[in-house]
PDB file of C-alpha atoms in Angstrom:
ATOM      1  CA  UNK A   1     103.076 114.468  93.809  1.00 44.00           C
ATOM      2  CA  UNK A   2     100.974 117.021  92.068  1.00 47.00           C
ATOM      3  CA  UNK A   3      97.252 117.069  91.743  1.00 49.00           C
ATOM      4  CA  UNK A   4      95.606 117.639  88.435  1.00 53.00           C
ATOM      5  CA  UNK A   5      92.348 118.896  89.902  1.00 66.00           C
ATOM      6  CA  UNK A   6      90.546 118.833  93.130  1.00 80.00           C
ATOM      7  CA  UNK A   7      87.825 116.213  93.419  1.00 85.00           C
ATOM      8  CA  UNK A   8      85.495 115.200  96.294  1.00 89.00           C
ATOM      9  CA  UNK A   9      84.214 111.986  97.807  1.00 91.00           C
ATOM     10  CA  UNK A  10      81.154 112.336  95.580  1.00 91.00           C
ATOM     11  CA  UNK A  11      83.302 111.590  92.544  1.00 92.00           C
ATOM     12  CA  UNK A  12      84.366 108.190  93.866  1.00 94.00           C
ATOM     13  CA  UNK A  13      82.856 105.019  92.355  1.00 95.00           C
ATOM     14  CA  UNK A  14      81.230 103.442  95.387  1.00 95.00           C
ATOM     15  CA  UNK A  15      79.570 100.743  93.369  1.00 93.00           C
ATOM     16  CA  UNK A  16      82.360  98.331  92.535  1.00 89.00           C
ATOM     17  CA  UNK A  17      82.995  96.779  95.962  1.00 91.00           C
ATOM     18  CA  UNK A  18      79.576  97.189  97.695  1.00 91.00           C
ATOM     19  CA  UNK A  19      80.255 100.677  98.866  1.00 96.00           C
ATOM     20  CA  UNK A  20      83.944 100.255  99.722  1.00 97.00           C
ATOM     21  CA  UNK A  21      87.128 101.334  98.122  1.00 97.00           C
ATOM     22  CA  UNK A  22      90.667 100.112  99.062  1.00 98.00           C
ATOM     23  CA  UNK A  23      92.833 102.706 100.727  1.00 98.00           C
ATOM     24  CA  UNK A  24      96.614 102.662 100.397  1.00 98.00           C
ATOM     25  CA  UNK A  25      98.158 104.241 103.520  1.00 98.00           C
ATOM     26  CA  UNK A  26     101.546 105.842 103.074  1.00 98.00           C
ATOM     27  CA  UNK A  27     103.847 107.704 105.532  1.00 98.00           C
ATOM     28  CA  UNK A  28     104.188 111.192 104.090  1.00 98.00           C
ATOM     29  CA  UNK A  29     107.714 111.573 105.470  1.00 98.00           C
ATOM     30  CA  UNK A  30     109.349 108.157 104.976  1.00 98.00           C
ATOM     31  CA  UNK A  31     107.078 107.226 102.013  1.00 98.00           C
ATOM     32  CA  UNK A  32     106.749 103.742 103.439  1.00 98.00           C
ATOM     33  CA  UNK A  33     103.509 101.898 102.522  1.00 98.00           C
ATOM     34  CA  UNK A  34     102.067 101.269 105.962  1.00 98.00           C
ATOM     35  CA  UNK A  35      98.876  99.275 105.322  1.00 98.00           C
ATOM     36  CA  UNK A  36      95.917  98.635 103.049  1.00 98.00           C
ATOM     37  CA  UNK A  37      92.486  99.311 104.373  1.00 98.00           C
ATOM     38  CA  UNK A  38      88.980  99.886 103.123  1.00 98.00           C
ATOM     39  CA  UNK A  39      86.798 102.907 103.345  1.00 98.00           C
ATOM     40  CA  UNK A  40      83.117 103.590 102.706  1.00 97.00           C
ATOM     41  CA  UNK A  41      81.745 107.054 101.962  1.00 96.00           C
ATOM     42  CA  UNK A  42      81.090 107.670 105.745  1.00 97.00           C
ATOM     43  CA  UNK A  43      84.718 106.790 106.577  1.00 98.00           C
ATOM     44  CA  UNK A  44      86.037 109.245 103.988  1.00 97.00           C
ATOM     45  CA  UNK A  45      83.741 111.978 105.204  1.00 96.00           C
ATOM     46  CA  UNK A  46      84.837 111.312 108.897  1.00 97.00           C
ATOM     47  CA  UNK A  47      88.473 111.429 107.791  1.00 97.00           C
ATOM     48  CA  UNK A  48      87.939 114.716 105.914  1.00 96.00           C
ATOM     49  CA  UNK A  49      86.142 116.085 108.992  1.00 95.00           C
ATOM     50  CA  UNK A  50      88.649 114.990 111.732  1.00 96.00           C
ATOM     51  CA  UNK A  51      91.939 114.462 109.797  1.00 97.00           C
ATOM     52  CA  UNK A  52      92.089 111.173 111.599  1.00 98.00           C
ATOM     53  CA  UNK A  53      92.384 108.223 109.214  1.00 98.00           C
ATOM     54  CA  UNK A  54      89.089 106.383 109.370  1.00 98.00           C
ATOM     55  CA  UNK A  55      88.214 103.140 107.679  1.00 98.00           C
ATOM     56  CA  UNK A  56      85.541 100.550 107.460  1.00 97.00           C
ATOM     57  CA  UNK A  57      86.515  97.422 109.306  1.00 95.00           C
ATOM     58  CA  UNK A  58      85.400  94.375 107.193  1.00 93.00           C
ATOM     59  CA  UNK A  59      85.931  91.995 110.019  1.00 91.00           C
ATOM     60  CA  UNK A  60      83.959  93.957 112.617  1.00 94.00           C
ATOM     61  CA  UNK A  61      81.571  95.589 110.128  1.00 95.00           C
ATOM     62  CA  UNK A  62      81.861  98.972 111.651  1.00 97.00           C
ATOM     63  CA  UNK A  63      83.562 102.395 111.183  1.00 97.00           C
ATOM     64  CA  UNK A  64      87.052 102.282 112.478  1.00 96.00           C
ATOM     65  CA  UNK A  65      89.151 105.342 113.411  1.00 98.00           C
ATOM     66  CA  UNK A  66      92.592 103.821 113.433  1.00 97.00           C
ATOM     67  CA  UNK A  67      94.388 104.238 116.845  1.00 96.00           C
ATOM     68  CA  UNK A  68      91.441 105.285 118.979  1.00 94.00           C
ATOM     69  CA  UNK A  69      92.275 102.216 121.169  1.00 91.00           C
ATOM     70  CA  UNK A  70      95.937 101.780 120.606  1.00 93.00           C
ATOM     71  CA  UNK A  71      96.856 105.432 120.360  1.00 96.00           C
ATOM     72  CA  UNK A  72      98.515 104.791 117.053  1.00 96.00           C
ATOM     73  CA  UNK A  73      96.374 107.256 115.067  1.00 98.00           C
ATOM     74  CA  UNK A  74      97.219 108.496 111.670  1.00 98.00           C
ATOM     75  CA  UNK A  75      96.922 112.188 110.899  1.00 98.00           C
ATOM     76  CA  UNK A  76      95.923 112.507 107.286  1.00 97.00           C
ATOM     77  CA  UNK A  77      97.649 115.318 105.412  1.00 97.00           C
ATOM     78  CA  UNK A  78      96.518 114.521 101.823  1.00 96.00           C
ATOM     79  CA  UNK A  79      94.120 112.229  99.994  1.00 96.00           C
ATOM     80  CA  UNK A  80      94.585 111.172  96.345  1.00 96.00           C
ATOM     81  CA  UNK A  81      92.317 109.199  94.200  1.00 96.00           C
ATOM     82  CA  UNK A  82      93.230 107.036  91.236  1.00 95.00           C
ATOM     83  CA  UNK A  83      92.735 107.755  87.560  1.00 92.00           C
ATOM     84  CA  UNK A  84      89.590 105.787  86.629  1.00 87.00           C
ATOM     85  CA  UNK A  85      87.567 107.989  84.260  1.00 83.00           C
ATOM     86  CA  UNK A  86      84.243 106.480  85.417  1.00 83.00           C
ATOM     87  CA  UNK A  87      85.177 107.421  88.991  1.00 91.00           C
ATOM     88  CA  UNK A  88      88.115 106.625  91.078  1.00 94.00           C
ATOM     89  CA  UNK A  89      87.958 103.264  92.772  1.00 95.00           C
ATOM     90  CA  UNK A  90      91.003 103.434  95.032  1.00 97.00           C
ATOM     91  CA  UNK A  91      92.408 105.990  97.444  1.00 98.00           C
ATOM     92  CA  UNK A  92      95.821 106.976  98.791  1.00 98.00           C
ATOM     93  CA  UNK A  93      96.036 108.539 102.297  1.00 98.00           C
ATOM     94  CA  UNK A  94      99.301 110.412 103.041  1.00 98.00           C
ATOM     95  CA  UNK A  95      99.590 110.310 106.768  1.00 98.00           C
ATOM     96  CA  UNK A  96     101.696 111.237 109.793  1.00 98.00           C
ATOM     97  CA  UNK A  97     101.517 108.130 111.941  1.00 98.00           C
ATOM     98  CA  UNK A  98     101.589 108.492 115.713  1.00 97.00           C
ATOM     99  CA  UNK A  99     102.981 104.993 116.090  1.00 96.00           C
ATOM    100  CA  UNK A 100     103.217 101.641 114.274  1.00 96.00           C
ATOM    101  CA  UNK A 101     100.540 100.921 111.727  1.00 96.00           C
ATOM    102  CA  UNK A 102     100.616  97.184 112.357  1.00 95.00           C
ATOM    103  CA  UNK A 103      98.946  95.363 115.249  1.00 91.00           C
ATOM    104  CA  UNK A 104     102.210  93.410 115.448  1.00 92.00           C
ATOM    105  CA  UNK A 105     104.003  96.729 116.253  1.00 93.00           C
ATOM    106  CA  UNK A 106     105.815  96.754 113.003  1.00 95.00           C
ATOM    107  CA  UNK A 107     105.853 100.121 111.389  1.00 96.00           C
ATOM    108  CA  UNK A 108     104.263  98.686 108.276  1.00 97.00           C
ATOM    109  CA  UNK A 109     101.831  95.807 107.839  1.00 96.00           C
ATOM    110  CA  UNK A 110     103.959  94.732 104.813  1.00 96.00           C
ATOM    111  CA  UNK A 111     106.899  93.054 106.564  1.00 93.00           C
ATOM    112  CA  UNK A 112     106.558  89.506 105.269  1.00 93.00           C
ATOM    113  CA  UNK A 113     108.334  88.948 101.983  1.00 93.00           C
ATOM    114  CA  UNK A 114     107.473  86.434  99.291  1.00 93.00           C
ATOM    115  CA  UNK A 115     110.530  84.539  98.150  1.00 89.00           C
ATOM    116  CA  UNK A 116     111.488  85.299  94.538  1.00 89.00           C
ATOM    117  CA  UNK A 117     114.176  83.898  92.197  1.00 82.00           C
ATOM    118  CA  UNK A 118     117.595  84.104  93.810  1.00 75.00           C
ATOM    119  CA  UNK A 119     116.119  84.254  97.330  1.00 78.00           C
ATOM    120  CA  UNK A 120     117.014  81.580  99.841  1.00 68.00           C
ATOM    121  CA  UNK A 121     113.806  79.636  99.938  1.00 66.00           C
ATOM    122  CA  UNK A 122     112.435  80.244  96.387  1.00 68.00           C
ATOM    123  CA  UNK A 123     110.634  77.152  95.084  1.00 62.00           C
ATOM    124  CA  UNK A 124     111.403  75.162  98.184  1.00 59.00           C
TER     125      UNK A 124
ATOM    126  CA  UNK B   1     111.918  97.312 104.859  1.00 44.00           C
ATOM    127  CA  UNK B   2     112.918  94.036 106.462  1.00 47.00           C
ATOM    128  CA  UNK B   3     111.174  90.699 106.022  1.00 49.00           C
ATOM    129  CA  UNK B   4     110.292  88.659 109.067  1.00 54.00           C
ATOM    130  CA  UNK B   5     110.134  85.432 107.198  1.00 66.00           C
ATOM    131  CA  UNK B   6     109.812  84.174 103.639  1.00 80.00           C
ATOM    132  CA  UNK B   7     106.354  83.177 102.643  1.00 85.00           C
ATOM    133  CA  UNK B   8     104.914  81.920  99.327  1.00 89.00           C
ATOM    134  CA  UNK B   9     101.789  82.531  97.210  1.00 90.00           C
ATOM    135  CA  UNK B  10     100.284  79.482  98.914  1.00 91.00           C
ATOM    136  CA  UNK B  11     100.110  81.362 102.194  1.00 92.00           C
ATOM    137  CA  UNK B  12      97.861  84.066 100.719  1.00 94.00           C
ATOM    138  CA  UNK B  13      94.179  84.106 101.609  1.00 95.00           C
ATOM    139  CA  UNK B  14      92.564  83.819  98.149  1.00 95.00           C
ATOM    140  CA  UNK B  15      89.101  83.425  99.511  1.00 93.00           C
ATOM    141  CA  UNK B  16      88.064  86.965 100.561  1.00 89.00           C
ATOM    142  CA  UNK B  17      87.641  88.575  97.166  1.00 91.00           C
ATOM    143  CA  UNK B  18      86.772  85.653  94.895  1.00 91.00           C
ATOM    144  CA  UNK B  19      90.389  84.662  94.156  1.00 96.00           C
ATOM    145  CA  UNK B  20      91.777  88.187  94.057  1.00 97.00           C
ATOM    146  CA  UNK B  21      93.947  90.303  96.321  1.00 97.00           C
ATOM    147  CA  UNK B  22      94.659  93.984  95.961  1.00 98.00           C
ATOM    148  CA  UNK B  23      98.253  94.801  94.942  1.00 98.00           C
ATOM    149  CA  UNK B  24      99.862  98.096  95.914  1.00 98.00           C
ATOM    150  CA  UNK B  25     102.561  99.002  93.375  1.00 98.00           C
ATOM    151  CA  UNK B  26     105.387 101.097  94.586  1.00 98.00           C
ATOM    152  CA  UNK B  27     108.466 102.451  92.751  1.00 98.00           C
ATOM    153  CA  UNK B  28     111.423 100.932  94.682  1.00 98.00           C
ATOM    154  CA  UNK B  29     113.607 103.978  93.995  1.00 98.00           C
ATOM    155  CA  UNK B  30     111.314 107.026  94.485  1.00 98.00           C
ATOM    156  CA  UNK B  31     108.892 105.157  96.758  1.00 98.00           C
ATOM    157  CA  UNK B  32     105.978 106.755  94.958  1.00 98.00           C
ATOM    158  CA  UNK B  33     102.821 104.691  95.079  1.00 98.00           C
ATOM    159  CA  UNK B  34     102.210 104.038  91.349  1.00 98.00           C
ATOM    160  CA  UNK B  35      98.863 102.198  91.299  1.00 98.00           C
ATOM    161  CA  UNK B  36      96.505  99.703  92.837  1.00 98.00           C
ATOM    162  CA  UNK B  37      95.782  96.577  90.871  1.00 98.00           C
ATOM    163  CA  UNK B  38      94.513  93.133  91.643  1.00 98.00           C
ATOM    164  CA  UNK B  39      96.143  89.747  91.304  1.00 98.00           C
ATOM    165  CA  UNK B  40      94.884  86.114  91.327  1.00 97.00           C
ATOM    166  CA  UNK B  41      97.142  83.138  92.161  1.00 96.00           C
ATOM    167  CA  UNK B  42      98.062  82.788  88.501  1.00 97.00           C
ATOM    168  CA  UNK B  43      99.076  86.416  88.131  1.00 98.00           C
ATOM    169  CA  UNK B  44     101.410  86.140  91.256  1.00 97.00           C
ATOM    170  CA  UNK B  45     102.993  82.944  89.912  1.00 96.00           C
ATOM    171  CA  UNK B  46     103.557  84.555  86.511  1.00 97.00           C
ATOM    172  CA  UNK B  47     105.113  87.614  88.215  1.00 97.00           C
ATOM    173  CA  UNK B  48     107.438  85.304  90.248  1.00 96.00           C
ATOM    174  CA  UNK B  49     108.321  83.438  87.077  1.00 95.00           C
ATOM    175  CA  UNK B  50     109.039  86.384  84.800  1.00 96.00           C
ATOM    176  CA  UNK B  51     109.625  89.243  87.248  1.00 97.00           C
ATOM    177  CA  UNK B  52     107.240  91.340  85.083  1.00 98.00           C
ATOM    178  CA  UNK B  53     104.352  92.732  87.201  1.00 98.00           C
ATOM    179  CA  UNK B  54     101.369  90.770  86.173  1.00 98.00           C
ATOM    180  CA  UNK B  55      97.815  91.354  87.405  1.00 98.00           C
ATOM    181  CA  UNK B  56      94.181  90.265  86.828  1.00 97.00           C
ATOM    182  CA  UNK B  57      92.277  92.758  84.834  1.00 95.00           C
ATOM    183  CA  UNK B  58      88.790  93.087  86.391  1.00 93.00           C
ATOM    184  CA  UNK B  59      87.438  95.034  83.423  1.00 91.00           C
ATOM    185  CA  UNK B  60      88.776  92.608  80.754  1.00 94.00           C
ATOM    186  CA  UNK B  61      88.565  89.481  82.956  1.00 95.00           C
ATOM    187  CA  UNK B  62      91.968  88.339  81.905  1.00 97.00           C
ATOM    188  CA  UNK B  63      95.559  87.972  83.026  1.00 97.00           C
ATOM    189  CA  UNK B  64      97.396  91.242  82.345  1.00 96.00           C
ATOM    190  CA  UNK B  65     101.105  91.711  82.212  1.00 98.00           C
ATOM    191  CA  UNK B  66     101.464  95.419  82.674  1.00 97.00           C
ATOM    192  CA  UNK B  67     103.146  97.137  79.678  1.00 96.00           C
ATOM    193  CA  UNK B  68     103.086  94.361  77.117  1.00 94.00           C
ATOM    194  CA  UNK B  69     101.314  96.665  74.819  1.00 91.00           C
ATOM    195  CA  UNK B  70     102.467 100.090  75.977  1.00 93.00           C
ATOM    196  CA  UNK B  71     106.084  99.146  76.811  1.00 96.00           C
ATOM    197  CA  UNK B  72     105.596 100.525  80.282  1.00 96.00           C
ATOM    198  CA  UNK B  73     106.451  97.263  82.046  1.00 98.00           C
ATOM    199  CA  UNK B  74     107.277  97.046  85.750  1.00 98.00           C
ATOM    200  CA  UNK B  75     110.220  94.859  86.808  1.00 98.00           C
ATOM    201  CA  UNK B  76     109.389  93.441  90.213  1.00 97.00           C
ATOM    202  CA  UNK B  77     112.221  93.422  92.650  1.00 97.00           C
ATOM    203  CA  UNK B  78     110.456  92.421  95.876  1.00 96.00           C
ATOM    204  CA  UNK B  79     106.968  91.331  96.971  1.00 96.00           C
ATOM    205  CA  UNK B  80     105.673  91.847 100.464  1.00 96.00           C
ATOM    206  CA  UNK B  81     102.473  90.483 101.940  1.00 96.00           C
ATOM    207  CA  UNK B  82     100.510  92.016 104.767  1.00 95.00           C
ATOM    208  CA  UNK B  83     100.155  90.893 108.320  1.00 92.00           C
ATOM    209  CA  UNK B  84      96.875  88.967 108.501  1.00 87.00           C
ATOM    210  CA  UNK B  85      97.467  85.932 110.691  1.00 83.00           C
ATOM    211  CA  UNK B  86      94.757  83.914 108.754  1.00 83.00           C
ATOM    212  CA  UNK B  87      96.710  84.544 105.539  1.00 90.00           C
ATOM    213  CA  UNK B  88      97.762  87.821 103.903  1.00 94.00           C
ATOM    214  CA  UNK B  89      95.088  89.437 101.863  1.00 95.00           C
ATOM    215  CA  UNK B  90      97.052  92.326 100.288  1.00 97.00           C
ATOM    216  CA  UNK B  91     100.308  92.497  98.431  1.00 98.00           C
ATOM    217  CA  UNK B  92     102.952  95.182  97.801  1.00 98.00           C
ATOM    218  CA  UNK B  93     105.008  94.929  94.629  1.00 98.00           C
ATOM    219  CA  UNK B  94     108.280  96.987  94.661  1.00 98.00           C
ATOM    220  CA  UNK B  95     109.090  97.702  91.091  1.00 98.00           C
ATOM    221  CA  UNK B  96     111.421  99.305  88.626  1.00 98.00           C
ATOM    222  CA  UNK B  97     109.022 100.920  86.111  1.00 98.00           C
ATOM    223  CA  UNK B  98     109.976 101.202  82.481  1.00 97.00           C
ATOM    224  CA  UNK B  99     107.625 104.151  82.016  1.00 96.00           C
ATOM    225  CA  UNK B 100     104.551 105.805  83.515  1.00 96.00           C
ATOM    226  CA  UNK B 101     102.227 103.551  85.453  1.00 96.00           C
ATOM    227  CA  UNK B 102      99.153 105.428  84.389  1.00 95.00           C
ATOM    228  CA  UNK B 103      97.311 105.236  81.055  1.00 91.00           C
ATOM    229  CA  UNK B 104      97.112 109.099  81.298  1.00 92.00           C
ATOM    230  CA  UNK B 105     100.981 109.094  81.095  1.00 93.00           C
ATOM    231  CA  UNK B 106     101.187 110.312  84.709  1.00 95.00           C
ATOM    232  CA  UNK B 107     104.012 108.544  86.613  1.00 96.00           C
ATOM    233  CA  UNK B 108     101.417 107.464  89.243  1.00 97.00           C
ATOM    234  CA  UNK B 109      97.673 106.807  88.885  1.00 96.00           C
ATOM    235  CA  UNK B 110      97.150 108.800  92.096  1.00 96.00           C
ATOM    236  CA  UNK B 111      97.387 112.294  90.638  1.00 93.00           C
ATOM    237  CA  UNK B 112      93.957 113.657  91.588  1.00 92.00           C
ATOM    238  CA  UNK B 113      93.672 115.077  94.989  1.00 93.00           C
ATOM    239  CA  UNK B 114      90.598 115.211  97.199  1.00 93.00           C
ATOM    240  CA  UNK B 115      90.120 118.667  98.726  1.00 89.00           C
ATOM    241  CA  UNK B 116      90.649 118.832 102.520  1.00 89.00           C
ATOM    242  CA  UNK B 117      90.125 121.497 105.097  1.00 82.00           C
ATOM    243  CA  UNK B 118      92.238 124.511 104.088  1.00 75.00           C
ATOM    244  CA  UNK B 119      92.280 123.580 100.478  1.00 78.00           C
ATOM    245  CA  UNK B 120      90.774 125.993  97.924  1.00 68.00           C
ATOM    246  CA  UNK B 121      87.664 124.098  97.024  1.00 66.00           C
ATOM    247  CA  UNK B 122      86.955 122.253 100.215  1.00 68.00           C
ATOM    248  CA  UNK B 123      83.196 121.956 100.958  1.00 62.00           C
ATOM    249  CA  UNK B 124      82.402 123.895  97.779  1.00 59.00           C
TER     250      UNK B 124
END
């Protein structure tokens, strides 16, 4: 992916979700989408400062550097922001994961599939 | 990616964001993350019914089938839900896009990069 221009965390629209923006987390090698988390300004600054993916835990209401307990940290190589002219309101972290993203030990948190037409259990 | 079990839109936790969940949209071929959108229950059902990626537009407050105007529809091949035990609260649409995802004509909405350590403009 190519950037159009460098921006900073100051350009992000922090107003839409009470100071939070959703963060899509993608493995920079495999390109698997690993998880969706949320970050506030402090979490983004800490991520920029340490290169360790840091989020805001909505359930614990605290800053959360992924993997500090489990060891499954995510080394952040690049951060992209979305296209909103009034200020980006979503981020994409491209990471090198040290282990599974999911607390279930799955590589990705997105391992449950919704049945669609043609699938075994669709409409049942 | 492998599914662990089939689930349905009824399993999703629709309570956390006033009836909405964030949807990560990924190109099933290139694995590029194309955009982040939001869906309500009706949008997911319409997506399942038509295979055309349908979202809830927060700015227009209406159901939004991507590309009906621009032609840049997204054919949804698979939908994954995240790992929350109390009910998934994020979705991943794997799509075949008919054109650019972004209104700027970029393939992906995530084309603006945030400067990190070592980048030209970091801290400037």
